[in-house]
Amino acid sequence: MGPLPALADTIEAALVRAYQNNPQLNAQRAQVRSTDEGVPQALSGYRPKVKVTATGGYQYIDSNSTGGGTPNAIVRTEIHGANAPRQFGASISQNVFNGQVTANSTRKAESSVSGAREALRNIEQTILLTAATTYMDYLRDSAIVEVQKSNVRVLEQTLKQTKDRFNVGEVTRTDVAQSEAQLAAGRTQQLTAESNLVTTRSKFRQFIGNEPVALAPGSPVDRFLPPTLPSAVELSLTQHPNVTAAMFGIDVNYLDVKIKEGALLPTLDLVAQVNQSYEQQLTIFRTFNASAQAQLNIPIYSGGSEYSLIRQSKESLAQQRLVLEQTRDATRANTVALWGQLVAGKAQVQSAQAQVTASEIALNGVREEAKAGQRTTLDVLNAQQALVNARVALVTAQHDRVVASYGVLSAVGRLSPQVLNLATTTYDPSVHYQQVRDSWIGVRTPDGR
């Protein structure tokens, strides 16, 4: 049995590798997991706080005191000696009311988690778009290299034919020089194309994670796009992660105002304590006491800093609302621009295809006319260069057409493994969140670290 044919790499497989292994994306996932911990930290305000204390030591006492035991009598009391005082105690406190600070802190932490997830979704879109663009860049640059190599081979053959015709006196030295100059320019263009391909190959390795081998052509993702520009704009203003993250940012700042206002409200705590003491004094061997009390604190005035913090938070909230409007405007403009590129890209592909067809016909015609003496060598060289330019333009237009479709999909907030139906397990940030949300104790992360 012969060797199996090598399977071509596809753009979908490249996107899967970028989604699974890109360091920037994995770092952002770790950032989301770190943000998750803000929720159990906020929830800790609902839970009791227990503390155990113990003290021990050594002390020496030498006291001499006088007192009136009976009228007109002075009693002198002397205490000398050493002892080892020891004390053991425990206390438990439970907050009953703290101006809704704990409740608002929990809601703020949950909004921060939601915002972090949207930031992760934005990074996912960025990485997938970069991977798709890099994949198409390599296809474009490798195709241009082949076009330039083919051009050099044709120019070498043209130079040979021109020299042969010069040797028999059909053309002049000028025709030979023109062919040599065009061949030198073609070799320069080939070297430039090869240099660009080397750069693209390194970017492919950086963003996708492997060396490009036998890449299959990429195709547009128009089937996942909205049918019209207005629907695309509407979708982008509600689903793009930058917009939704800014919305959650408003929630975070609003709740921060409520937390700061909680400092003006009273707090109520229940506190219970027990203490067992030994030899605190030479005359008392053991003491035990227990207490349970409610502590009510009503703030009156603390210098005015709390009022300043409230005003500061309100200004931050107003700023975040303006940021949301700014983000919506930028998202709308980006969607319109990318949609225009997509529409232009479709037309450019058709135009470039027609240009290649016409250039091929023109080149063949010029060559036949040159054989009949009706065209010069320069005419043939110009027609050959026009065909090369047309083929490069077609390759570039096909590249831009595919990249533009991915760009629009990203602009409307739908560039994701789920929408593209990529063959990969989708990272679910809610799994870690549920693992840590109600954790009371423990320092190990869910993955065992």
Coordinates of C-alpha atoms in Angstrom, one line a residue, residues 12-316:
E12 CA -11.0 26.3 9.8
A13 CA -8.2 24.1 11.2
A14 CA -6.0 27.1 11.5
L15 CA -8.6 29.0 13.4
V16 CA -9.1 26.0 15.8
R17 CA -5.3 26.0 16.6
A18 CA -5.3 29.7 17.2
Y19 CA -8.4 29.4 19.4
Q20 CA -6.9 26.6 21.5
N21 CA -3.2 27.6 21.8
N22 CA -2.8 31.4 21.3
P23 CA -0.9 32.7 24.4
Q24 CA -2.7 36.1 24.4
L25 CA -6.1 34.4 24.4
N26 CA -5.1 32.0 27.2
A27 CA -3.7 34.9 29.2
Q28 CA -7.1 36.7 28.9
R29 CA -8.9 33.5 30.0
A30 CA -6.7 33.5 33.2
Q31 CA -7.6 37.2 33.7
V32 CA -11.3 36.2 33.7
R33 CA -10.7 33.5 36.2
S34 CA -8.9 36.0 38.4
T35 CA -11.9 38.4 38.1
D36 CA -14.2 35.5 39.1
E37 CA -12.6 35.6 42.6
G38 CA -14.1 39.0 43.2
V39 CA -17.5 37.5 43.8
P40 CA -16.6 35.2 46.7
Q41 CA -14.6 38.0 48.2
A42 CA -17.7 40.2 48.1
L43 CA -19.9 37.4 49.4
S44 CA -17.6 37.0 52.4
G45 CA -19.4 40.1 53.8
Y46 CA -22.4 37.9 54.5
R47 CA -20.5 35.3 56.4
P48 CA -19.4 35.2 60.1
K49 CA -15.9 36.0 61.1
V50 CA -14.3 33.7 63.7
K51 CA -11.1 34.4 65.5
V52 CA -9.1 32.4 68.2
T53 CA -6.5 34.1 70.3
A54 CA -3.9 32.8 72.8
T55 CA -1.3 34.7 74.8
G56 CA 1.3 33.5 77.3
G57 CA 4.4 34.9 79.0
Y58 CA 6.1 35.6 82.3
Q59 CA 5.9 38.5 84.7
Y60 CA 7.3 39.5 88.0
I61 CA 5.3 41.6 90.5
D62 CA 6.6 43.6 93.4
S63 CA 3.9 45.9 94.9
N64 CA 3.6 47.7 98.2
S65 CA 0.3 49.4 98.9
T66 CA -1.4 51.0 101.9
G67 CA -5.1 51.4 102.7
G68 CA -7.4 52.2 105.6
G69 CA -8.8 48.9 106.8
T70 CA -10.3 50.4 110.0
P71 CA -10.7 54.0 111.3
N72 CA -7.4 55.6 112.3
A73 CA -5.5 52.4 111.1
I74 CA -3.2 51.9 108.2
V75 CA -2.9 48.5 106.6
R76 CA 0.2 47.8 104.5
T77 CA -0.1 45.2 101.8
E78 CA 2.9 43.7 100.1
I79 CA 2.8 41.3 97.1
H80 CA 6.0 39.8 95.7
G81 CA 6.5 37.0 93.3
A82 CA 6.5 35.7 89.7
N83 CA 3.8 34.1 87.6
A84 CA 3.1 32.9 84.1
P85 CA -0.1 34.6 82.8
R86 CA -1.9 32.7 80.0
Q87 CA -5.1 33.5 78.2
F88 CA -7.2 31.7 75.6
G89 CA -10.2 33.2 73.8
A90 CA -12.5 33.0 70.8
S91 CA -14.7 35.5 69.2
I92 CA -17.4 35.4 66.5
S93 CA -18.9 38.4 64.8
Q94 CA -21.8 38.6 62.3
N95 CA -22.7 41.7 60.4
V96 CA -26.4 42.3 60.3
F97 CA -26.6 45.5 58.4
N98 CA -23.8 47.6 56.7
G99 CA -25.7 50.0 54.5
Q100 CA -26.2 47.4 51.7
V101 CA -22.4 47.5 51.1
T102 CA -22.1 43.7 50.8
A103 CA -25.1 43.4 48.5
N104 CA -23.9 46.1 46.2
S105 CA -20.3 44.8 46.3
T106 CA -21.6 41.4 45.2
R107 CA -23.6 42.9 42.4
K108 CA -20.6 45.0 41.4
A109 CA -18.3 41.9 41.3
E110 CA -20.8 40.0 39.2
S111 CA -21.0 42.9 36.7
S112 CA -17.2 43.0 36.6
V113 CA -17.2 39.3 35.8
S114 CA -19.7 39.9 33.0
G115 CA -17.5 42.7 31.7
A116 CA -14.4 40.5 31.8
R117 CA -16.2 37.8 29.8
E118 CA -17.0 40.4 27.1
A119 CA -13.4 41.5 27.1
L120 CA -12.5 37.8 26.6
R121 CA -15.0 37.5 23.7
N122 CA -13.4 40.6 22.1
I123 CA -9.9 39.1 22.4
E124 CA -11.3 35.8 20.9
Q125 CA -12.6 37.8 17.9
T126 CA -9.3 39.6 17.5
I127 CA -7.3 36.4 17.6
L128 CA -9.7 34.6 15.1
L129 CA -9.7 37.6 12.7
T130 CA -5.9 37.8 12.9
A131 CA -5.5 34.1 12.3
A132 CA -7.9 34.2 9.3
T133 CA -6.1 37.3 7.9
T134 CA -2.7 35.7 8.4
Y135 CA -3.9 32.5 6.7
M136 CA -5.1 34.5 3.7
D137 CA -2.0 36.6 3.7
Y138 CA 0.1 33.5 3.2
L139 CA -2.1 32.2 0.4
R140 CA -1.9 35.6 -1.3
D141 CA 1.9 36.0 -0.9
S142 CA 2.7 32.4 -2.0
A143 CA 0.4 32.9 -5.0
I144 CA 2.2 36.2 -5.9
V145 CA 5.6 34.4 -5.6
E146 CA 4.4 31.8 -8.1
V147 CA 3.1 34.5 -10.4
Q148 CA 6.5 36.3 -10.3
K149 CA 8.4 33.0 -10.8
S150 CA 6.3 32.3 -13.9
N151 CA 6.9 35.8 -15.1
V152 CA 10.6 35.4 -14.7
R153 CA 10.5 32.1 -16.7
V154 CA 8.5 33.8 -19.5
L155 CA 10.9 36.8 -19.5
E156 CA 13.9 34.5 -19.7
Q157 CA 12.3 32.8 -22.7
T158 CA 11.5 36.1 -24.3
L159 CA 15.1 37.3 -23.8
K160 CA 16.4 34.1 -25.5
Q161 CA 14.1 34.6 -28.4
T162 CA 15.0 38.2 -28.7
K163 CA 18.7 37.4 -28.8
D164 CA 18.1 34.7 -31.5
R165 CA 16.2 37.3 -33.6
F166 CA 19.0 39.8 -33.0
N167 CA 21.6 37.3 -34.2
V168 CA 19.7 37.0 -37.5
G169 CA 19.2 40.7 -37.8
E170 CA 15.4 40.9 -37.1
V171 CA 15.7 43.2 -34.1
T172 CA 18.2 45.7 -32.8
R173 CA 20.4 45.9 -29.7
T174 CA 17.7 48.1 -28.1
D175 CA 15.2 45.2 -28.1
V176 CA 17.7 43.0 -26.4
A177 CA 18.4 45.7 -23.8
Q178 CA 14.7 46.1 -23.2
S179 CA 14.3 42.4 -22.6
E180 CA 17.3 42.3 -20.2
A181 CA 15.9 45.2 -18.2
Q182 CA 12.5 43.7 -18.0
L183 CA 14.0 40.4 -16.8
A184 CA 16.0 42.2 -14.2
A185 CA 12.9 44.0 -12.9
G186 CA 11.0 40.7 -12.9
R187 CA 13.7 39.1 -10.8
T188 CA 13.6 42.0 -8.4
Q189 CA 9.8 41.6 -8.1
Q190 CA 10.3 37.9 -7.4
L191 CA 12.8 38.5 -4.7
T192 CA 10.5 41.1 -3.1
A193 CA 7.6 38.6 -3.2
E194 CA 9.8 35.9 -1.6
S195 CA 10.8 38.3 1.1
N196 CA 7.2 39.1 1.9
L197 CA 6.4 35.4 2.0
V198 CA 9.1 34.8 4.6
T199 CA 7.7 37.5 6.8
T200 CA 4.2 36.1 6.4
R201 CA 5.4 32.6 7.3
S202 CA 6.8 33.9 10.6
K203 CA 3.5 35.6 11.4
F204 CA 1.7 32.4 10.5
R205 CA 3.8 30.5 13.0
Q206 CA 3.3 33.3 15.6
F207 CA -0.5 33.5 15.5
I208 CA -1.5 30.0 14.4
G209 CA 1.2 27.9 16.0
N210 CA 2.7 25.8 13.1
E211 CA 4.5 26.2 9.9
P212 CA 2.2 26.6 6.8
V213 CA 2.1 23.5 4.7
A214 CA -0.2 22.7 1.7
L215 CA -2.8 25.3 2.5
A216 CA -6.3 24.9 1.0
P217 CA -8.0 28.0 -0.4
G218 CA -10.0 30.0 2.0
S219 CA -13.6 30.9 1.4
P220 CA -15.8 33.9 2.5
V221 CA -18.2 33.5 5.5
D222 CA -21.0 35.5 3.9
R223 CA -23.5 32.9 5.0
F224 CA -23.1 34.0 8.6
L225 CA -23.5 37.7 7.9
P226 CA -26.6 39.9 8.2
P227 CA -28.3 40.5 4.8
T228 CA -28.2 44.3 4.8
L229 CA -26.0 47.1 6.2
P230 CA -28.8 48.5 8.5
S231 CA -29.2 45.0 10.1
A232 CA -25.4 44.7 10.4
V233 CA -25.2 48.1 12.2
E234 CA -28.1 47.2 14.5
L235 CA -26.5 43.9 15.4
S236 CA -23.1 45.5 16.1
L237 CA -24.7 48.0 18.5
T238 CA -26.2 45.2 20.6
Q239 CA -23.8 42.3 20.3
H240 CA -20.3 43.6 19.8
P241 CA -18.3 42.8 22.9
N242 CA -16.9 46.3 23.1
V243 CA -20.4 47.7 23.4
T244 CA -21.6 45.1 25.9
A245 CA -18.5 45.5 28.0
A246 CA -19.1 49.3 28.2
M247 CA -22.7 48.5 29.3
F248 CA -21.4 46.4 32.1
G249 CA -18.9 49.1 32.9
I250 CA -21.9 51.4 33.6
D251 CA -23.3 48.9 36.0
V252 CA -20.0 48.6 37.8
N253 CA -19.7 52.4 38.2
Y254 CA -23.3 52.8 39.3
L255 CA -22.9 50.1 42.0
D256 CA -19.7 51.8 43.1
V257 CA -21.7 54.9 43.8
K258 CA -24.1 52.9 46.0
I259 CA -21.2 51.3 47.9
K260 CA -19.7 54.7 48.6
E261 CA -23.1 55.9 49.8
G262 CA -23.2 53.0 52.2
A263 CA -20.5 54.7 54.3
L264 CA -23.1 57.2 55.4
L265 CA -25.5 54.6 56.8
P266 CA -25.3 52.9 60.2
T267 CA -23.9 49.4 60.7
L268 CA -25.1 46.7 63.1
D269 CA -23.0 43.7 64.2
L270 CA -23.5 40.8 66.6
V271 CA -20.4 39.9 68.6
A272 CA -19.9 36.9 70.9
Q273 CA -16.7 36.3 72.9
V274 CA -15.3 33.8 75.4
N275 CA -12.0 34.1 77.3
Q276 CA -10.2 31.8 79.7
S277 CA -7.4 33.4 81.7
Y278 CA -4.8 31.9 84.1
E279 CA -2.6 33.7 86.6
Q280 CA -3.2 37.1 85.3
Q281 CA -2.6 38.3 88.8
L282 CA -0.7 36.6 91.7
T283 CA -3.9 36.6 93.8
I284 CA -6.2 35.2 91.1
F285 CA -5.5 31.8 89.5
R286 CA -8.3 31.5 86.9
T287 CA -10.8 33.8 85.3
F288 CA -13.5 32.9 82.7
N289 CA -15.8 35.4 81.0
A290 CA -18.2 35.3 78.1
S291 CA -20.2 38.0 76.4
A292 CA -22.7 38.5 73.6
Q293 CA -23.6 42.0 72.4
A294 CA -24.9 44.0 69.6
Q295 CA -22.8 46.8 68.3
L296 CA -24.5 49.7 66.5
N297 CA -22.3 52.3 64.8
I298 CA -23.9 55.5 63.4
P299 CA -21.5 57.7 61.4
I300 CA -21.9 61.4 62.1
Y301 CA -18.9 63.1 60.4
S302 CA -15.5 61.7 59.3
G303 CA -13.9 64.7 57.8
G304 CA -15.8 64.8 54.6
S305 CA -13.8 62.2 52.6
E306 CA -16.8 59.9 52.3
Y307 CA -18.8 62.7 50.5
S308 CA -15.9 63.4 48.2
L309 CA -15.7 59.7 47.3
I310 CA -19.4 59.7 46.4
R311 CA -19.0 62.7 44.2
Q312 CA -16.0 61.1 42.5
S313 CA -17.9 57.9 41.8
K314 CA -20.7 59.8 40.3
E315 CA -18.3 61.6 37.9
S316 CA -16.8 58.2 37.0

